């Protein structure tokens, strides 16, 4: 479990099955597949009420998709990218009914986007069950141009949108599902320390 | 009393300055010769005449110029003003609080007439005459919070109260000490204070939150906070940090008195009647070092505070690059004499 003293970072408590849910809406990325397999185990009853969205990301060689599909979820959506998964998830949230429980698991940036989509659809973020799996890469928003970058493993990092070298701050926005990137050389233009891989 | 509003700027040529009267009424934040975080919340009761605490909402000589600066910030970056959909009732509460207070305490400048929901607001300094229906957003040219806060000095945040926490779910923030409303909208009390060093560990936020959750209508509270700014720039936002950060390198022994400003935030909190939300106002006051030392007690005291400030705090407040030069400047105005207790000039 990811333990952190960053006050604004969510706590990912781990996936536990809500037995009272009429529908388990599960969004998983990469190694998050293993969290789903562990949490839902081999209880066919729970899988029969599950809508599962999965994108393998960097875990494609492990072929977790096959293992997930073997448990026979009621609906299984395999997506090539996070973006396509999010499009499908938003469509499902648009028509979700009472008794739907939302779950998110995978890397932090992915969990954050699922939670943010839930909030946009009126889901209380406290009610979303989350488990961090995979790398510690961060999703970062440049505070200057507001552009997002996925899977940032280094700080400083050059903004892919506006080119400003950014310090990745330990400050997280649930609404934006991102850490804050802020100019590192504003007070000493051009003096940018070497990037360190600190979010592995 | 009619206020003479100054024509001045907070960017580009930076013509801002304080009149001798404005210096004397400056909300100097140190009642001792040292500083450490404290909850330091007190009742927002009427203070001494002509002080910034005389009325709940303080309007001063910088009003018109500050409102012009806010309009410029919003034109460049509309994300400085945001409100989540459930905050509309709180927005109207804020309209009532600010219009009532401004009209009551500055009748020569502001006038409010209410007949049921039919309201008539006159703002003479800004040349505004607006009839509208209270509660009907379509009768104002902007959403309610934005409408009234384009006409009131200070940043404003509206906090929803639920789950025993405060959630910053709306606000207008154009004069901030390096924090981003766009980033923080939707955060809980401890989340938006996340980056503040030391204070979490000494329990400041636990106590402050507990206190504020019990804030009652009609019993507003206030506290002072402070930092330092190079040039009288109101918009020291993270959004524009890559543009203004360089200012911190421009301080020299020759210009320190004019360039370095103490920036004090008068923060006040009210419980709002219809929404049960809390409005958190953050009103920034700026004073140049050469203005500050015209009050001998303040020159002495600020020299000692800044000299002895803990390095973590100096770093967090962004003072490191110009702190020593400022201490050296202030040292010339500190004869070592004892200072009297309390905030006010001798």
JSON list of N, CA and C in Angstrom, two decimals, chain B residues 282-334:
[
{"chain": "B", "resi": 282, "resn": "UNK", "atom": "N", "xyz": [-9.84, 36.96, 2.25]},
{"chain": "B", "resi": 282, "resn": "UNK", "atom": "CA", "xyz": [-8.39, 37.13, 2.40]},
{"chain": "B", "resi": 282, "resn": "UNK", "atom": "C", "xyz": [-8.03, 38.47, 1.78]},
{"chain": "B", "resi": 283, "resn": "UNK", "atom": "N", "xyz": [-7.91, 39.47, 2.63]},
{"chain": "B", "resi": 283, "resn": "UNK", "atom": "CA", "xyz": [-7.67, 40.82, 2.14]},
{"chain": "B", "resi": 283, "resn": "UNK", "atom": "C", "xyz": [-6.19, 41.15, 2.31]},
{"chain": "B", "resi": 284, "resn": "UNK", "atom": "N", "xyz": [-5.53, 41.46, 1.21]},
{"chain": "B", "resi": 284, "resn": "UNK", "atom": "CA", "xyz": [-4.09, 41.72, 1.26]},
{"chain": "B", "resi": 284, "resn": "UNK", "atom": "C", "xyz": [-3.81, 43.21, 1.39]},
{"chain": "B", "resi": 285, "resn": "UNK", "atom": "N", "xyz": [-2.91, 43.55, 2.29]},
{"chain": "B", "resi": 285, "resn": "UNK", "atom": "CA", "xyz": [-2.41, 44.91, 2.45]},
{"chain": "B", "resi": 285, "resn": "UNK", "atom": "C", "xyz": [-0.91, 44.89, 2.19]},
{"chain": "B", "resi": 286, "resn": "UNK", "atom": "N", "xyz": [-0.44, 45.85, 1.42]},
{"chain": "B", "resi": 286, "resn": "UNK", "atom": "CA", "xyz": [0.99, 45.93, 1.10]},
{"chain": "B", "resi": 286, "resn": "UNK", "atom": "C", "xyz": [1.59, 47.19, 1.70]},
{"chain": "B", "resi": 287, "resn": "UNK", "atom": "N", "xyz": [2.84, 47.06, 2.17]},
{"chain": "B", "resi": 287, "resn": "UNK", "atom": "CA", "xyz": [3.56, 48.24, 2.65]},
{"chain": "B", "resi": 287, "resn": "UNK", "atom": "C", "xyz": [5.04, 48.08, 2.32]},
{"chain": "B", "resi": 288, "resn": "UNK", "atom": "N", "xyz": [5.61, 49.13, 1.75]},
{"chain": "B", "resi": 288, "resn": "UNK", "atom": "CA", "xyz": [7.05, 49.11, 1.41]},
{"chain": "B", "resi": 288, "resn": "UNK", "atom": "C", "xyz": [7.88, 49.22, 2.68]},
{"chain": "B", "resi": 289, "resn": "UNK", "atom": "N", "xyz": [9.09, 48.69, 2.65]},
{"chain": "B", "resi": 289, "resn": "UNK", "atom": "CA", "xyz": [9.96, 48.80, 3.82]},
{"chain": "B", "resi": 289, "resn": "UNK", "atom": "C", "xyz": [10.19, 50.26, 4.19]},
{"chain": "B", "resi": 290, "resn": "UNK", "atom": "N", "xyz": [10.34, 51.14, 3.17]},
{"chain": "B", "resi": 290, "resn": "UNK", "atom": "CA", "xyz": [10.60, 52.55, 3.51]},
{"chain": "B", "resi": 290, "resn": "UNK", "atom": "C", "xyz": [9.37, 53.21, 4.11]},
{"chain": "B", "resi": 291, "resn": "UNK", "atom": "N", "xyz": [8.19, 52.67, 3.82]},
{"chain": "B", "resi": 291, "resn": "UNK", "atom": "CA", "xyz": [6.98, 53.16, 4.48]},
{"chain": "B", "resi": 291, "resn": "UNK", "atom": "C", "xyz": [6.88, 52.60, 5.90]},
{"chain": "B", "resi": 292, "resn": "UNK", "atom": "N", "xyz": [7.20, 51.31, 6.02]},
{"chain": "B", "resi": 292, "resn": "UNK", "atom": "CA", "xyz": [7.09, 50.64, 7.33]},
{"chain": "B", "resi": 292, "resn": "UNK", "atom": "C", "xyz": [7.95, 51.32, 8.39]},
{"chain": "B", "resi": 293, "resn": "UNK", "atom": "N", "xyz": [9.19, 51.70, 8.01]},
{"chain": "B", "resi": 293, "resn": "UNK", "atom": "CA", "xyz": [10.10, 52.24, 9.02]},
{"chain": "B", "resi": 293, "resn": "UNK", "atom": "C", "xyz": [9.74, 53.67, 9.43]},
{"chain": "B", "resi": 294, "resn": "UNK", "atom": "N", "xyz": [8.73, 54.26, 8.80]},
{"chain": "B", "resi": 294, "resn": "UNK", "atom": "CA", "xyz": [8.27, 55.57, 9.29]},
{"chain": "B", "resi": 294, "resn": "UNK", "atom": "C", "xyz": [7.51, 55.41, 10.60]},
{"chain": "B", "resi": 295, "resn": "UNK", "atom": "N", "xyz": [7.15, 54.18, 10.95]},
{"chain": "B", "resi": 295, "resn": "UNK", "atom": "CA", "xyz": [6.62, 53.88, 12.29]},
{"chain": "B", "resi": 295, "resn": "UNK", "atom": "C", "xyz": [7.76, 53.20, 13.04]},
{"chain": "B", "resi": 296, "resn": "UNK", "atom": "N", "xyz": [8.47, 53.93, 13.94]},
{"chain": "B", "resi": 296, "resn": "UNK", "atom": "CA", "xyz": [9.71, 53.38, 14.52]},
{"chain": "B", "resi": 296, "resn": "UNK", "atom": "C", "xyz": [9.53, 52.03, 15.19]},
{"chain": "B", "resi": 297, "resn": "UNK", "atom": "N", "xyz": [8.42, 51.84, 15.88]},
{"chain": "B", "resi": 297, "resn": "UNK", "atom": "CA", "xyz": [8.21, 50.56, 16.57]},
{"chain": "B", "resi": 297, "resn": "UNK", "atom": "C", "xyz": [8.17, 49.41, 15.57]},
{"chain": "B", "resi": 298, "resn": "UNK", "atom": "N", "xyz": [7.54, 49.65, 14.44]},
{"chain": "B", "resi": 298, "resn": "UNK", "atom": "CA", "xyz": [7.40, 48.58, 13.44]},
{"chain": "B", "resi": 298, "resn": "UNK", "atom": "C", "xyz": [8.75, 48.27, 12.77]},
{"chain": "B", "resi": 299, "resn": "UNK", "atom": "N", "xyz": [9.54, 49.30, 12.53]},
{"chain": "B", "resi": 299, "resn": "UNK", "atom": "CA", "xyz": [10.85, 49.08, 11.94]},
{"chain": "B", "resi": 299, "resn": "UNK", "atom": "C", "xyz": [11.71, 48.22, 12.84]},
{"chain": "B", "resi": 300, "resn": "UNK", "atom": "N", "xyz": [11.72, 48.56, 14.13]},
{"chain": "B", "resi": 300, "resn": "UNK", "atom": "CA", "xyz": [12.50, 47.78, 15.10]},
{"chain": "B", "resi": 300, "resn": "UNK", "atom": "C", "xyz": [11.99, 46.33, 15.15]},
{"chain": "B", "resi": 301, "resn": "UNK", "atom": "N", "xyz": [10.69, 46.21, 15.28]},
{"chain": "B", "resi": 301, "resn": "UNK", "atom": "CA", "xyz": [10.12, 44.88, 15.52]},
{"chain": "B", "resi": 301, "resn": "UNK", "atom": "C", "xyz": [10.26, 43.99, 14.28]},
{"chain": "B", "resi": 302, "resn": "UNK", "atom": "N", "xyz": [9.98, 44.54, 13.12]},
{"chain": "B", "resi": 302, "resn": "UNK", "atom": "CA", "xyz": [10.05, 43.68, 11.94]},
{"chain": "B", "resi": 302, "resn": "UNK", "atom": "C", "xyz": [11.49, 43.24, 11.67]},
{"chain": "B", "resi": 303, "resn": "UNK", "atom": "N", "xyz": [12.44, 44.12, 11.99]},
{"chain": "B", "resi": 303, "resn": "UNK", "atom": "CA", "xyz": [13.85, 43.73, 11.87]},
{"chain": "B", "resi": 303, "resn": "UNK", "atom": "C", "xyz": [14.13, 42.46, 12.69]},
{"chain": "B", "resi": 304, "resn": "UNK", "atom": "N", "xyz": [13.63, 42.45, 13.91]},
{"chain": "B", "resi": 304, "resn": "UNK", "atom": "CA", "xyz": [13.91, 41.32, 14.82]},
{"chain": "B", "resi": 304, "resn": "UNK", "atom": "C", "xyz": [13.17, 40.06, 14.37]},
{"chain": "B", "resi": 305, "resn": "UNK", "atom": "N", "xyz": [11.92, 40.23, 13.93]},
{"chain": "B", "resi": 305, "resn": "UNK", "atom": "CA", "xyz": [11.14, 39.08, 13.46]},
{"chain": "B", "resi": 305, "resn": "UNK", "atom": "C", "xyz": [11.81, 38.42, 12.27]},
{"chain": "B", "resi": 306, "resn": "UNK", "atom": "N", "xyz": [12.18, 39.24, 11.30]},
{"chain": "B", "resi": 306, "resn": "UNK", "atom": "CA", "xyz": [12.73, 38.70, 10.05]},
{"chain": "B", "resi": 306, "resn": "UNK", "atom": "C", "xyz": [14.11, 38.09, 10.29]},
{"chain": "B", "resi": 307, "resn": "UNK", "atom": "N", "xyz": [14.90, 38.74, 11.13]},
{"chain": "B", "resi": 307, "resn": "UNK", "atom": "CA", "xyz": [16.24, 38.24, 11.43]},
{"chain": "B", "resi": 307, "resn": "UNK", "atom": "C", "xyz": [16.19, 36.86, 12.07]},
{"chain": "B", "resi": 308, "resn": "UNK", "atom": "N", "xyz": [15.20, 36.65, 12.96]},
{"chain": "B", "resi": 308, "resn": "UNK", "atom": "CA", "xyz": [15.15, 35.41, 13.76]},
{"chain": "B", "resi": 308, "resn": "UNK", "atom": "C", "xyz": [14.18, 34.37, 13.21]},
{"chain": "B", "resi": 309, "resn": "UNK", "atom": "N", "xyz": [13.61, 34.62, 12.04]},
{"chain": "B", "resi": 309, "resn": "UNK", "atom": "CA", "xyz": [12.62, 33.71, 11.48]},
{"chain": "B", "resi": 309, "resn": "UNK", "atom": "C", "xyz": [13.23, 32.34, 11.18]},
{"chain": "B", "resi": 310, "resn": "UNK", "atom": "N", "xyz": [12.49, 31.28, 11.49]},
{"chain": "B", "resi": 310, "resn": "UNK", "atom": "CA", "xyz": [13.00, 29.92, 11.22]},
{"chain": "B", "resi": 310, "resn": "UNK", "atom": "C", "xyz": [13.17, 29.73, 9.71]},
{"chain": "B", "resi": 311, "resn": "UNK", "atom": "N", "xyz": [14.27, 29.06, 9.32]},
{"chain": "B", "resi": 311, "resn": "UNK", "atom": "CA", "xyz": [14.57, 28.93, 7.88]},
{"chain": "B", "resi": 311, "resn": "UNK", "atom": "C", "xyz": [13.46, 28.23, 7.09]},
{"chain": "B", "resi": 312, "resn": "UNK", "atom": "N", "xyz": [12.77, 27.24, 7.68]},
{"chain": "B", "resi": 312, "resn": "UNK", "atom": "CA", "xyz": [11.70, 26.55, 6.93]},
{"chain": "B", "resi": 312, "resn": "UNK", "atom": "C", "xyz": [10.61, 27.55, 6.56]},
{"chain": "B", "resi": 313, "resn": "UNK", "atom": "N", "xyz": [10.31, 28.45, 7.50]},
{"chain": "B", "resi": 313, "resn": "UNK", "atom": "CA", "xyz": [9.25, 29.42, 7.23]},
{"chain": "B", "resi": 313, "resn": "UNK", "atom": "C", "xyz": [9.70, 30.42, 6.17]},
{"chain": "B", "resi": 314, "resn": "UNK", "atom": "N", "xyz": [10.95, 30.84, 6.27]},
{"chain": "B", "resi": 314, "resn": "UNK", "atom": "CA", "xyz": [11.47, 31.78, 5.27]},
{"chain": "B", "resi": 314, "resn": "UNK", "atom": "C", "xyz": [11.43, 31.16, 3.88]},
{"chain": "B", "resi": 315, "resn": "UNK", "atom": "N", "xyz": [11.76, 29.86, 3.80]},
{"chain": "B", "resi": 315, "resn": "UNK", "atom": "CA", "xyz": [11.72, 29.17, 2.51]},
{"chain": "B", "resi": 315, "resn": "UNK", "atom": "C", "xyz": [10.30, 29.08, 1.99]},
{"chain": "B", "resi": 316, "resn": "UNK", "atom": "N", "xyz": [9.39, 28.64, 2.86]},
{"chain": "B", "resi": 316, "resn": "UNK", "atom": "CA", "xyz": [8.00, 28.47, 2.43]},
{"chain": "B", "resi": 316, "resn": "UNK", "atom": "C", "xyz": [7.41, 29.79, 1.96]},
{"chain": "B", "resi": 317, "resn": "UNK", "atom": "N", "xyz": [7.76, 30.85, 2.64]},
{"chain": "B", "resi": 317, "resn": "UNK", "atom": "CA", "xyz": [7.21, 32.15, 2.27]},
{"chain": "B", "resi": 317, "resn": "UNK", "atom": "C", "xyz": [7.98, 32.78, 1.09]},
{"chain": "B", "resi": 318, "resn": "UNK", "atom": "N", "xyz": [9.04, 32.12, 0.66]},
{"chain": "B", "resi": 318, "resn": "UNK", "atom": "CA", "xyz": [9.76, 32.59, -0.53]},
{"chain": "B", "resi": 318, "resn": "UNK", "atom": "C", "xyz": [10.66, 33.79, -0.27]},
{"chain": "B", "resi": 319, "resn": "UNK", "atom": "N", "xyz": [11.18, 33.91, 0.97]},
{"chain": "B", "resi": 319, "resn": "UNK", "atom": "CA", "xyz": [11.92, 35.12, 1.35]},
{"chain": "B", "resi": 319, "resn": "UNK", "atom": "C", "xyz": [13.43, 34.95, 1.21]},
{"chain": "B", "resi": 320, "resn": "UNK", "atom": "N", "xyz": [13.87, 33.72, 0.97]},
{"chain": "B", "resi": 320, "resn": "UNK", "atom": "CA", "xyz": [15.28, 33.39, 1.15]},
{"chain": "B", "resi": 320, "resn": "UNK", "atom": "C", "xyz": [16.23, 34.30, 0.37]},
{"chain": "B", "resi": 321, "resn": "UNK", "atom": "N", "xyz": [15.86, 34.61, -0.88]},
{"chain": "B", "resi": 321, "resn": "UNK", "atom": "CA", "xyz": [16.79, 35.36, -1.73]},
{"chain": "B", "resi": 321, "resn": "UNK", "atom": "C", "xyz": [17.04, 36.80, -1.28]},
{"chain": "B", "resi": 322, "resn": "UNK", "atom": "N", "xyz": [16.05, 37.40, -0.62]},
{"chain": "B", "resi": 322, "resn": "UNK", "atom": "CA", "xyz": [16.21, 38.83, -0.30]},
{"chain": "B", "resi": 322, "resn": "UNK", "atom": "C", "xyz": [16.12, 39.09, 1.21]},
{"chain": "B", "resi": 323, "resn": "UNK", "atom": "N", "xyz": [16.04, 38.02, 1.98]},
{"chain": "B", "resi": 323, "resn": "UNK", "atom": "CA", "xyz": [15.87, 38.20, 3.41]},
{"chain": "B", "resi": 323, "resn": "UNK", "atom": "C", "xyz": [17.04, 38.97, 4.05]},
{"chain": "B", "resi": 324, "resn": "UNK", "atom": "N", "xyz": [18.26, 38.54, 3.77]},
{"chain": "B", "resi": 324, "resn": "UNK", "atom": "CA", "xyz": [19.39, 39.16, 4.44]},
{"chain": "B", "resi": 324, "resn": "UNK", "atom": "C", "xyz": [19.51, 40.64, 4.09]},
{"chain": "B", "resi": 325, "resn": "UNK", "atom": "N", "xyz": [19.28, 40.94, 2.81]},
{"chain": "B", "resi": 325, "resn": "UNK", "atom": "CA", "xyz": [19.38, 42.35, 2.39]},
{"chain": "B", "resi": 325, "resn": "UNK", "atom": "C", "xyz": [18.33, 43.20, 3.10]},
{"chain": "B", "resi": 326, "resn": "UNK", "atom": "N", "xyz": [17.17, 42.61, 3.30]},
{"chain": "B", "resi": 326, "resn": "UNK", "atom": "CA", "xyz": [16.09, 43.33, 3.99]},
{"chain": "B", "resi": 326, "resn": "UNK", "atom": "C", "xyz": [16.42, 43.49, 5.48]},
{"chain": "B", "resi": 327, "resn": "UNK", "atom": "N", "xyz": [16.98, 42.42, 6.06]},
{"chain": "B", "resi": 327, "resn": "UNK", "atom": "CA", "xyz": [17.38, 42.50, 7.47]},
{"chain": "B", "resi": 327, "resn": "UNK", "atom": "C", "xyz": [18.43, 43.60, 7.64]},
{"chain": "B", "resi": 328, "resn": "UNK", "atom": "N", "xyz": [19.39, 43.67, 6.71]},
{"chain": "B", "resi": 328, "resn": "UNK", "atom": "CA", "xyz": [20.44, 44.69, 6.79]},
{"chain": "B", "resi": 328, "resn": "UNK", "atom": "C", "xyz": [19.83, 46.09, 6.70]},
{"chain": "B", "resi": 329, "resn": "UNK", "atom": "N", "xyz": [18.85, 46.25, 5.81]},
{"chain": "B", "resi": 329, "resn": "UNK", "atom": "CA", "xyz": [18.19, 47.55, 5.67]},
{"chain": "B", "resi": 329, "resn": "UNK", "atom": "C", "xyz": [17.47, 47.92, 6.97]},
{"chain": "B", "resi": 330, "resn": "UNK", "atom": "N", "xyz": [16.73, 46.94, 7.50]},
{"chain": "B", "resi": 330, "resn": "UNK", "atom": "CA", "xyz": [15.94, 47.23, 8.71]},
{"chain": "B", "resi": 330, "resn": "UNK", "atom": "C", "xyz": [16.84, 47.45, 9.92]},
{"chain": "B", "resi": 331, "resn": "UNK", "atom": "N", "xyz": [18.02, 46.81, 9.92]},
{"chain": "B", "resi": 331, "resn": "UNK", "atom": "CA", "xyz": [18.92, 46.95, 11.07]},
{"chain": "B", "resi": 331, "resn": "UNK", "atom": "C", "xyz": [19.27, 48.42, 11.31]},
{"chain": "B", "resi": 332, "resn": "UNK", "atom": "N", "xyz": [19.33, 49.18, 10.22]},
{"chain": "B", "resi": 332, "resn": "UNK", "atom": "CA", "xyz": [19.66, 50.61, 10.35]},
{"chain": "B", "resi": 332, "resn": "UNK", "atom": "C", "xyz": [18.54, 51.37, 11.04]},
{"chain": "B", "resi": 333, "resn": "UNK", "atom": "N", "xyz": [17.36, 50.74, 11.11]},
{"chain": "B", "resi": 333, "resn": "UNK", "atom": "CA", "xyz": [16.21, 51.40, 11.75]},
{"chain": "B", "resi": 333, "resn": "UNK", "atom": "C", "xyz": [15.86, 50.75, 13.08]},
{"chain": "B", "resi": 334, "resn": "UNK", "atom": "N", "xyz": [16.81, 49.95, 13.59]},
{"chain": "B", "resi": 334, "resn": "UNK", "atom": "CA", "xyz": [16.58, 49.29, 14.89]},
{"chain": "B", "resi": 334, "resn": "UNK", "atom": "C", "xyz": [17.71, 49.72, 15.83]}
]
